[in-house]
XYZ file of C-alpha atoms in Angstrom:
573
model
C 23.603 12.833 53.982
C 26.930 14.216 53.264
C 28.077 13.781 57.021
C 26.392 10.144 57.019
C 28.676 9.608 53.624
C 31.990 10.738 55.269
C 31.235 8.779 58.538
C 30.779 6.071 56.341
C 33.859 6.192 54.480
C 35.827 7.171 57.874
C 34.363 4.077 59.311
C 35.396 1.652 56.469
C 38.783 2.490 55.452
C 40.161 5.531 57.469
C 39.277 4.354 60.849
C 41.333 2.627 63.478
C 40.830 -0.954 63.957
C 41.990 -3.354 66.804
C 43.825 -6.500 64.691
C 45.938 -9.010 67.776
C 46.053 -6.201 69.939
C 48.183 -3.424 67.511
C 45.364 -1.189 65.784
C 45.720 -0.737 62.000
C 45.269 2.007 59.830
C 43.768 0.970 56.483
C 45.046 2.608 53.767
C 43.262 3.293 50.097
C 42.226 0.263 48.080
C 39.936 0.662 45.539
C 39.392 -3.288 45.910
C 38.688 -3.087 49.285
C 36.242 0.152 48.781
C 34.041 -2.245 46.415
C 34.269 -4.699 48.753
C 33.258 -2.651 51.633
C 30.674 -1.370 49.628
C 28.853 -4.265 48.538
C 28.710 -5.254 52.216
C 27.465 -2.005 53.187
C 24.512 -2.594 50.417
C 24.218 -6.091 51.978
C 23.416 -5.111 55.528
C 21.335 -2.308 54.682
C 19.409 -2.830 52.044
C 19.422 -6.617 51.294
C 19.688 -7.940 54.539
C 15.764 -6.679 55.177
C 14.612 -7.958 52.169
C 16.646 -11.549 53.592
C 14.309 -11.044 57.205
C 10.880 -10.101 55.276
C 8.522 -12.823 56.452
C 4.921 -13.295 54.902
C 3.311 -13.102 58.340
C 4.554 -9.260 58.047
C 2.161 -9.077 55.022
C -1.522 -8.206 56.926
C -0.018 -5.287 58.852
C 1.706 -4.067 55.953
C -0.926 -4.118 53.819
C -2.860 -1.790 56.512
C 0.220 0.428 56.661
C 0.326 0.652 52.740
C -3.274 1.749 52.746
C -2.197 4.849 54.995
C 0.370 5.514 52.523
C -1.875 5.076 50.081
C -4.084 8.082 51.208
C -1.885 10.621 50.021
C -3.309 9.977 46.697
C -5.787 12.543 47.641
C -3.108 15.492 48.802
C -2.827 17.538 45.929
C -6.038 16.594 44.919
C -7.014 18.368 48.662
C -4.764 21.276 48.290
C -5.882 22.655 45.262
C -9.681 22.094 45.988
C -9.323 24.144 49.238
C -7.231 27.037 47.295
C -9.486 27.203 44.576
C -13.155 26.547 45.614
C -12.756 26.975 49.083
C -13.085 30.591 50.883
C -10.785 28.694 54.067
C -7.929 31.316 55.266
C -4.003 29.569 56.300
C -4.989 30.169 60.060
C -8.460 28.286 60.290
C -6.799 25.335 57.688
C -4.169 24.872 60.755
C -7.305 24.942 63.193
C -8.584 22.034 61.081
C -5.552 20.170 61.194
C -5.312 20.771 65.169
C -9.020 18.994 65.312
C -8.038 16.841 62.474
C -4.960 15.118 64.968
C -6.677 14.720 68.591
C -8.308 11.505 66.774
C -5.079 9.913 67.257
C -4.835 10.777 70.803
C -7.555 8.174 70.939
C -4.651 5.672 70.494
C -4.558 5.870 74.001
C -7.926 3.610 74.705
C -8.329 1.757 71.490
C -5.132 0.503 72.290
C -6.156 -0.928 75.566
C -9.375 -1.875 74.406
C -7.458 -3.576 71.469
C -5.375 -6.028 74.693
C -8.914 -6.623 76.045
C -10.675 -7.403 72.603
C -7.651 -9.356 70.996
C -9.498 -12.302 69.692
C -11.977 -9.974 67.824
C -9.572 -7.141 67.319
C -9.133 -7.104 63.105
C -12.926 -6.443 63.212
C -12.424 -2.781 63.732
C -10.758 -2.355 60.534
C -13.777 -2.905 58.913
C -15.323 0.438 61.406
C -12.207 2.716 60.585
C -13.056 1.441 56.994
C -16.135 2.413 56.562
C -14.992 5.933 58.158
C -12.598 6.564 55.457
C -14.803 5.511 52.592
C -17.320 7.924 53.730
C -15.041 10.691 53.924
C -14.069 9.699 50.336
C -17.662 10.171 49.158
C -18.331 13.375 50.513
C -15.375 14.568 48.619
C -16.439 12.616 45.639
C -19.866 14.124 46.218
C -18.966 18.066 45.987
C -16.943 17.774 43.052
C -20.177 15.473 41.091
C -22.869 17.838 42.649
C -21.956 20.580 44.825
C -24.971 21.908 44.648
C -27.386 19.049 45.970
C -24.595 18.856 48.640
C -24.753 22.899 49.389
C -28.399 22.141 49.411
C -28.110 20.384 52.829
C -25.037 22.489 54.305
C -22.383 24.699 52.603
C -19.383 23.029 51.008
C -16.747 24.005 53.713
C -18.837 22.283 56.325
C -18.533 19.061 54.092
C -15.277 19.516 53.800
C -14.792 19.600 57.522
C -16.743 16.824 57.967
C -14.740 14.966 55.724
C -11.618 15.898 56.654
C -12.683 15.076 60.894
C -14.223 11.637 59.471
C -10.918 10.397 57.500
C -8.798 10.860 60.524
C -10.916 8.624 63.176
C -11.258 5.676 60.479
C -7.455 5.895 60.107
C -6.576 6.215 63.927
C -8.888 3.180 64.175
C -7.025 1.187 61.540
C -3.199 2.203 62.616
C -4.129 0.746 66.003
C -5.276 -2.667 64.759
C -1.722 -2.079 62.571
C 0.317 -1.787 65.733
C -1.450 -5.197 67.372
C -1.059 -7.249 63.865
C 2.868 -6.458 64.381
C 2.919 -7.414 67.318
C 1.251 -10.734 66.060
C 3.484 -10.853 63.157
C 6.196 -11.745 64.678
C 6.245 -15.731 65.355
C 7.028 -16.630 68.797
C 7.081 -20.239 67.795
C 8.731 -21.795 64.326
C 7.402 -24.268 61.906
C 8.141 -26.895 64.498
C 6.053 -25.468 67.331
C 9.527 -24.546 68.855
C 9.929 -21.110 71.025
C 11.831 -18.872 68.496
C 14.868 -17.224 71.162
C 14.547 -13.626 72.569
C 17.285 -12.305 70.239
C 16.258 -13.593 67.216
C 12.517 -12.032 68.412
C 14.204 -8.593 68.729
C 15.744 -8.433 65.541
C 12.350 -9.770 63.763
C 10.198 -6.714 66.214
C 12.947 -3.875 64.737
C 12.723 -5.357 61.012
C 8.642 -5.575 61.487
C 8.947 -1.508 62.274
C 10.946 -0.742 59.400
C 8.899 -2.679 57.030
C 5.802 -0.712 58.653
C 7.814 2.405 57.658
C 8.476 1.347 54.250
C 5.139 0.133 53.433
C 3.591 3.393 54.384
C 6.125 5.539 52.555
C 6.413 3.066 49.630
C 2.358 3.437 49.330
C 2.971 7.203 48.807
C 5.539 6.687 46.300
C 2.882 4.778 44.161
C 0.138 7.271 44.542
C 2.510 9.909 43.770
C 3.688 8.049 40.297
C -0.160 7.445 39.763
C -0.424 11.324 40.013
C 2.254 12.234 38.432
C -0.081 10.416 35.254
C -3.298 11.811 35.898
C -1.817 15.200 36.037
C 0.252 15.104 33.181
C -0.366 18.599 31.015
C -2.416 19.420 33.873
C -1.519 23.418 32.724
C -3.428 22.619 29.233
C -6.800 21.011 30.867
C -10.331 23.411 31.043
C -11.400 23.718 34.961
C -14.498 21.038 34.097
C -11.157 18.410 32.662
C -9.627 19.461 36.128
C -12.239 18.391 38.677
C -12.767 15.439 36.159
C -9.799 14.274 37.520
C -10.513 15.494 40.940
C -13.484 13.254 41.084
C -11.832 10.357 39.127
C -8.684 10.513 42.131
C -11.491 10.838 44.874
C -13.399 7.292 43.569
C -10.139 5.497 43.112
C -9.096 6.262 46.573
C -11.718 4.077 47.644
C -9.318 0.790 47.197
C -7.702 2.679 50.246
C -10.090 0.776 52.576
C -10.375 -2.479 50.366
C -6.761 -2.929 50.966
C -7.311 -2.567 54.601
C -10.011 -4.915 54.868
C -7.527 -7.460 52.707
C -4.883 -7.500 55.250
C -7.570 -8.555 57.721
C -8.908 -11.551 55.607
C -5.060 -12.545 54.855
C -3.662 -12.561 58.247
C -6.703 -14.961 58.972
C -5.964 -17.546 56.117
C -2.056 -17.380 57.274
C -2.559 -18.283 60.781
C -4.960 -20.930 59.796
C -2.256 -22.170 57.437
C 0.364 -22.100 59.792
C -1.902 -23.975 62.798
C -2.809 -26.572 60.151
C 0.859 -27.171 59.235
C 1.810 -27.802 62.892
C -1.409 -30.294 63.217
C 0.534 -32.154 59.676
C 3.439 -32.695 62.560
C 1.748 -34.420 65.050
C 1.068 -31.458 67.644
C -2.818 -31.249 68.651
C -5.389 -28.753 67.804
C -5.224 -27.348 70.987
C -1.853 -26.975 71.115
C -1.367 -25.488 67.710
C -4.430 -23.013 67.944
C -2.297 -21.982 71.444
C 0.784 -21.305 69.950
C -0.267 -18.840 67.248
C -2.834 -17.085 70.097
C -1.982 -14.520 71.686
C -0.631 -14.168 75.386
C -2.700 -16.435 77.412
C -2.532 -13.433 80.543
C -5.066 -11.109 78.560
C -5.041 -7.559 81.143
C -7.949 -6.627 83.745
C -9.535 -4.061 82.505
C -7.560 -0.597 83.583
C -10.416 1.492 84.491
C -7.156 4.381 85.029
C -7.365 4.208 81.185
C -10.197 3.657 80.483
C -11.966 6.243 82.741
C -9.241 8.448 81.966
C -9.612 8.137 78.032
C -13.787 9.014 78.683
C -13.302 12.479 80.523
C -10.443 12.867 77.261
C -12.874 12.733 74.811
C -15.592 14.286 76.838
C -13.083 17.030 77.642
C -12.372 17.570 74.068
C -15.957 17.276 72.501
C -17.268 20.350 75.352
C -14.306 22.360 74.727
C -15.383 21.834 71.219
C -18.470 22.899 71.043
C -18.042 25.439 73.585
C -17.616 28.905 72.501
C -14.844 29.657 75.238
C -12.078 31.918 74.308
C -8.518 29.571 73.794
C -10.257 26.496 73.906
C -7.824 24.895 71.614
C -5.000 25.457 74.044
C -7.192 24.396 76.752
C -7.882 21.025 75.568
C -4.053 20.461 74.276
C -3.221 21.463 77.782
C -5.644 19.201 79.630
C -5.221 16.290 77.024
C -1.438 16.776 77.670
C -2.168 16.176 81.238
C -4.565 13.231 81.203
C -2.357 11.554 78.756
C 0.736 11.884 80.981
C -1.210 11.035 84.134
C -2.208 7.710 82.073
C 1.784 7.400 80.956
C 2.357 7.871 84.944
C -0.217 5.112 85.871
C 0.802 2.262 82.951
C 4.683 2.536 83.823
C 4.381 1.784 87.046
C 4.759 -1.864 85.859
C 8.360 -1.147 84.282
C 11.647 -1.022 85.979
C 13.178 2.437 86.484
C 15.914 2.442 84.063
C 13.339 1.069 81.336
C 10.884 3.862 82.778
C 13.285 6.428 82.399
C 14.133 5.174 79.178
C 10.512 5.411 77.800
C 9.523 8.888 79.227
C 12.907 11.087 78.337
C 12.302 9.244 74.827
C 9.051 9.833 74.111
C 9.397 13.494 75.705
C 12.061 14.051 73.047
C 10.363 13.155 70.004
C 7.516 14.908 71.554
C 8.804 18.037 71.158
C 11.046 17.481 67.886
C 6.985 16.919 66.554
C 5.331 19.805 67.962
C 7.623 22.802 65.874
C 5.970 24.639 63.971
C 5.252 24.318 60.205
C 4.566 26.827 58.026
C 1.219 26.719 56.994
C -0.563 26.430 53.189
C 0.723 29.700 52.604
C 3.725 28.017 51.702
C 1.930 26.175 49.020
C -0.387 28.635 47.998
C 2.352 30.878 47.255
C 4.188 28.481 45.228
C 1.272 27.829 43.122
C 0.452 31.618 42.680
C 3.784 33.153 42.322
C 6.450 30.214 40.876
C 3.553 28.586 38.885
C 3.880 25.186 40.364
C 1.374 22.962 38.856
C -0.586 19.752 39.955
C 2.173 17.616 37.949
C 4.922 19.358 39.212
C 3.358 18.747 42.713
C 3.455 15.785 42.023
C 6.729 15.197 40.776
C 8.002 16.392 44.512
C 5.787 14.132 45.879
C 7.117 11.370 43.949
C 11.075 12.444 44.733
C 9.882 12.866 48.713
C 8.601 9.614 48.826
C 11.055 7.173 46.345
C 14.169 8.900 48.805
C 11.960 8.509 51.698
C 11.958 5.138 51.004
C 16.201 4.897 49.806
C 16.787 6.737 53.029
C 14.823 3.883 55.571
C 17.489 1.997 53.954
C 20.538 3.748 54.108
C 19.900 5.069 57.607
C 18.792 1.467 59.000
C 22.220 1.034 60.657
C 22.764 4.450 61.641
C 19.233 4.478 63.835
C 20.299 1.140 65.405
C 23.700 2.336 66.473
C 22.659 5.908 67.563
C 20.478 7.150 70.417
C 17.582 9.073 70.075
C 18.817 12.033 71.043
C 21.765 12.099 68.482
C 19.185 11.249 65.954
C 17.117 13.895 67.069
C 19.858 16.818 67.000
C 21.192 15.287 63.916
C 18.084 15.776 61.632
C 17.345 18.950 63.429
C 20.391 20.818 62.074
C 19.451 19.141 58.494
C 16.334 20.741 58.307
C 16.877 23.892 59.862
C 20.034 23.595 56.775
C 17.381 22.680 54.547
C 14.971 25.395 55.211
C 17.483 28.161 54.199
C 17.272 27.773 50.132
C 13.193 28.235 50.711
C 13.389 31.519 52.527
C 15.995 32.514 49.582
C 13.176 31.731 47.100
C 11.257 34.362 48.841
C 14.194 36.790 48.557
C 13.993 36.078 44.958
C 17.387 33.496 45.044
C 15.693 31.443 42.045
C 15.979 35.098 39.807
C 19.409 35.691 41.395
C 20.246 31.969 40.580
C 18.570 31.740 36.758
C 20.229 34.604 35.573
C 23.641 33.432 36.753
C 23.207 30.197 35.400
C 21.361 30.960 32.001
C 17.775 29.549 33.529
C 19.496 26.502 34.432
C 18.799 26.675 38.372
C 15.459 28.247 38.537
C 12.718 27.785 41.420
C 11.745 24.289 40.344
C 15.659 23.461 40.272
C 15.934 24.713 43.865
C 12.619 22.970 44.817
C 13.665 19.447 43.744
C 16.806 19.179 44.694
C 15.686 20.685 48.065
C 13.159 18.012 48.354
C 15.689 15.155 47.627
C 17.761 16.248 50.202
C 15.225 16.528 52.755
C 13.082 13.758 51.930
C 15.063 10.812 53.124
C 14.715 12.597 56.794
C 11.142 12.655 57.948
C 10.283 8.939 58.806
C 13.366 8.034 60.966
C 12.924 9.916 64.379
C 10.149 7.612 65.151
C 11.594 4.206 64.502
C 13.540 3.258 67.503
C 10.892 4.126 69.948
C 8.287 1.805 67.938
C 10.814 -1.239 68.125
C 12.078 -0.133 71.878
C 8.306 -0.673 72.708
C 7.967 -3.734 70.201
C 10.800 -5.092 72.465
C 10.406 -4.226 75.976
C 6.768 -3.646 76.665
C 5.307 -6.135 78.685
C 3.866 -9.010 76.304
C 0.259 -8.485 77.630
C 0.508 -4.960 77.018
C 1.978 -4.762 74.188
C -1.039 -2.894 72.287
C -1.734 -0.583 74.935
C 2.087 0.608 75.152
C 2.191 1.461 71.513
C -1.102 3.397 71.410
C -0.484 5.498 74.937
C 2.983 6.758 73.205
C 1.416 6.675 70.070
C -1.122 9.241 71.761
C 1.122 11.307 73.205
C 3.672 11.841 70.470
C 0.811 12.379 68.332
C -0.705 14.857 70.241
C 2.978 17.138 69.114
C 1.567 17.040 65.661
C -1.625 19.202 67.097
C 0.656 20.942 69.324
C 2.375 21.657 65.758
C -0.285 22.869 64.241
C -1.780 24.638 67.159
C 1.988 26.847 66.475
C 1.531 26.964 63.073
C -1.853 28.749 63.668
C -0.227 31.454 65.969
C 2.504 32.265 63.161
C -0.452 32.456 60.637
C -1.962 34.871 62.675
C 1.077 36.526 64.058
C 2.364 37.142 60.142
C -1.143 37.287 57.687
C -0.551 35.151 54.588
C -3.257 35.560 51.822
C -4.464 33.590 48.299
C -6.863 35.436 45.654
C -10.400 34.489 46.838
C -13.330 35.244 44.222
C -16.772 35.237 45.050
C -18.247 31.797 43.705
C -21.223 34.103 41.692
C -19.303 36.635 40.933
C -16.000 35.869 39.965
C -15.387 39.168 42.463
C -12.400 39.067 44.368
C -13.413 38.971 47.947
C -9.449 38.210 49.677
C -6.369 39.931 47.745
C -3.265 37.509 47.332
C -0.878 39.018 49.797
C 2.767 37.256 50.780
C 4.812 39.862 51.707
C 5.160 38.637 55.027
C 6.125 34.697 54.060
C 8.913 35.349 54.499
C 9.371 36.666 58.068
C 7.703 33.723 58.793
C 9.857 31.038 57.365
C 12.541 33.029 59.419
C 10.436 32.754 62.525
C 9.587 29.232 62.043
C 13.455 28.203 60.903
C 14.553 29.800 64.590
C 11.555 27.667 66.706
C 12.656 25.003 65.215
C 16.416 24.928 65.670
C 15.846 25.538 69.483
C 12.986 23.696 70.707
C 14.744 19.783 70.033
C 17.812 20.908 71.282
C 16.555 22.546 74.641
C 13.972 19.361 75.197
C 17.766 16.970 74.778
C 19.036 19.508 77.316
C 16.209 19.194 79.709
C 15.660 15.512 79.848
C 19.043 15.094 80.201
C 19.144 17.432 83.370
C 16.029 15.767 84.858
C 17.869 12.729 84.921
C 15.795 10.760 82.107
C 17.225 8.404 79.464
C 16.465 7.666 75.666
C 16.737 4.948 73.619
């Protein structure tokens, strides 16, 4: 932020500027500096607001209901840490299953182009998905043992946590195709709306999608932040009070959803009726709010493809085969890139080029590394973070999430994605440095220089601002390259296939996490449900070694992935 902030300055009043051929040096002006920075404010923040349409509303309301589901994250994290016997490693093995769901991007999406008509309908599926993973989580914390009766609790919680992700996969695809539709390709008068005005409306629809989801977790984190309050003062039966109570009020999650759906209908029957009020025929009028007349032939490619995918994944599954995770990254990887190989043969090079060194890029910028609920766990345990105070970093993440969509909105639009890339890389490999010093004991260091002042939770928070704003941006200009150049009667099927692949990284991620969770053991207390007999010691004296390990993967593996594309001979956006 501090580089963006002197490029920003440089660029307003220090830098060179062509005026009738001589180029002028602007000196200081504190006039001038206002001035500059009220337009700044102008174009980035209330120029959006200027281009927010209400036919953005129904897939924003579907991305806010994503956001919304981080109203059960803390809720999750201290449920699994606390009644839970699940170690770091098999949490990241979870998470692994947990993301090949959204590989299925890859033939809802095309299903989605062949469907369109009757497309919204699946929101009500991926609805019902996520209110049942709701309710088994609601369940165990009203009567764990009429659910333990059936199978044991982690088993529910597996189920639940495989269930959530399908619903939502099946709901951020319908997203994708209602932004698509949001964007008018005729005006009130039943006139085409031009190509450049369309592109400006596709990049504005993308950023919206953005905010909505972050702004949804800034208002479950507030809402949090509430329920949690003197959190450290509650009895364990006034904690999973509120455990339940968060659970059951997640279910307006898929409400919302299901809105959007109904909304988007009354607007486009609204907005077909208004042209019939100007003389243009039913016919006519139903047309121009359709979608593309040319609706695809069914690519069997895909389609067959996407079939041995999921029976690929399900056998390797359920198969007791040594490595079977990697197996089934590795041959999703390579049905998903045969599928990329098959669907671009309908762009131009250059635009081909384009799409695969982009999506390569943020491929592998999404596949480092995390660290792993250790992290967490020893936060909780050892610097006595709390659900509120959890929640207060989830509030600052998500409120500068949002700020930063903003204040980076011209800086994604001007620079590739490879600058982008490199740009936030460097940030967080900066911004993982004052977390390994916590582990060193900085925050003691720090405290006692500073008379308490800067302690852990000091460090924490203003780490998190920093970082916060970063995390939504990488993804942005590939969503509204797509948005832009995909063919029109494709358009669903382009964002899900990269949607797919990019989202296989995150299991890719997590697949890494689970080999530095092995590779360097991480333990929380574990006590015997019966007992109270501690059955797993805490033990993080090696969390730090691997914040070290994980800071290094991730500082190389974005850069060297810019390096190869670019010798391969690829593009990016």
């Amino acid at each position: 932020m501090a580089i963006l902030a002197v490029q920003f300055l440089f660029s307003y009043f220090l830098a060179p500027r062509r005026r009738g051929g001589q180029f002028e040096v602007y000196s200081y002006n504190p006039g001038t500096m206002i001035a500059a920075t009220l337009r700044w404010i102008d174009v980035n923040f209330l120029a959006l607001g200027r281009e927010m349409r209400l036919s953005y509303l129904p897939p924003l309301m579907v991305y806010v209901a994503y956001g919304i589901s981080g109203l059960t994250g803390i809720v999750g994290t201290f449920f699994v840490k606390d009644y839970l016997g699940l170690s770091a490693s098999f949490l990241a093995v979870l998470a692994f299953w947990a993301g090949i769901p959204w590989a299925l991007k890859m033939p809802l999406g095309h299903v989605v182009d062949l469907i369109w008509r009757w497309k919204s309908w699946l929101v009500f599926l991926g609805a019902g998905l996520i209110a049942a993973s709701l309710l088994i989580m609601a369940g165990l914390l009203t009567d764990r043992a009429a659910m333990t009766a059936i199978m044991p609790a982690e088993a529910w919680y597996v189920l639940s946590a495989l269930l959530a992700p399908i619903g939502y996969v099946v709901q951020d695809v319908i997203a994708d195709a209602m932004t698509v539709e949001a964007v008018p390709r005729v005006d009130e008068n039943g006139k085409p709306v031009p190509q450049e005005a369309r592109k400006l409306m596709n990049t504005t629809m993308q950023t919206l999608g953005r905010v909505a989801l972050i702004g949804g977790l800034a208002l479950v984190a507030a809402l949090n932040l509430y329920l949690f309050a003197g959190a450290d003062k509650l009895s364990e039966a006034e904690k999973v009070a509120i455990y339940r109570q968060i659970y059951l009020t997640a279910m307006v999650i898929p409400f919302i959803s299901v809105l959007g759906v109904a909304f988007a209908f009354f607007l486009r029957r609204r907005a077909i009726q208004g042209l019939m009020a100007r003389g243009m025929g039913r016919i006519e009028a139903q047309k121009a709010f359709a979608g593309p007349e040319d609706r695809p032939a069914p690519n069997w490619w895909i389609l067959g493809g996407s079939v041995a995918f999921v029976a690929f994944s399900l056998g390797m599954g359920f198969s007791r085969i040594e490595y079977n995770q990697e197996i089934i990254l590795a041959g999703s990887l390579a049905i998903i890139a045969f599928l990329i190989a098959r669907l671009t043969r309908e762009l131009e090079p250059e635009a081909r080029a384009t799409l695969i060194g982009t999506a390569v890029i943020i491929f592998v910028f999404r596949a480092v590394p995390g660290p792993g609920e250790g992290l967490t766990w020893w936060m909780i345990d050892e610097l006595k973070f709390d659900q509120q105070f959890l929640a207060v970093l989830s509030l600052i993440a998500s409120v500068l999430t949002l700020v930063g969509m903003f204040l980076f909105r011209r800086f994604m639009a001007v620079r590739s994605i490879a600058y982008v890339v490199g740009f936030l890389t460097l940030i967080a490999a900066a911004l993982s440095l004052p977390i390994i010093g916590l582990t060193l004991g900085l925050h003691q260091w720090a405290a006692a220089a500073t008379g308490g002042v800067v302690d852990a939770r000091f460090i924490v928070v203003v780490n998190t601002a920093l970082e916060s704003p970063l995390g939504q941006i990488a993804m942005i200009p590939m969503l509204a390259w797509i948005a832009n150049s995909a063919p029109q009667n494709l358009k669903a099927t382009y964002f899900a296939i990269m949607a797919s692949f990019t989202n296989l990284a995150l299991s890719a991620s997590q697949l890494g996490t689970k080999y530095l969770n092995d590779a360097y053991i991480v333990t929380r207390q574990v006590k015997d449900a019966a007992t109270s007999a501690v059955v797993t010691p805490a033990d993080y004296s090696q969390l730090g070694e691997l914040l070290i390990v994980q800071l290094a993967i991730g500082l190389l593996l974005p850069f060297a992935a810019i390096l190869i594309v670019r010798a391969l001979g690829l593009r990016w956006a």
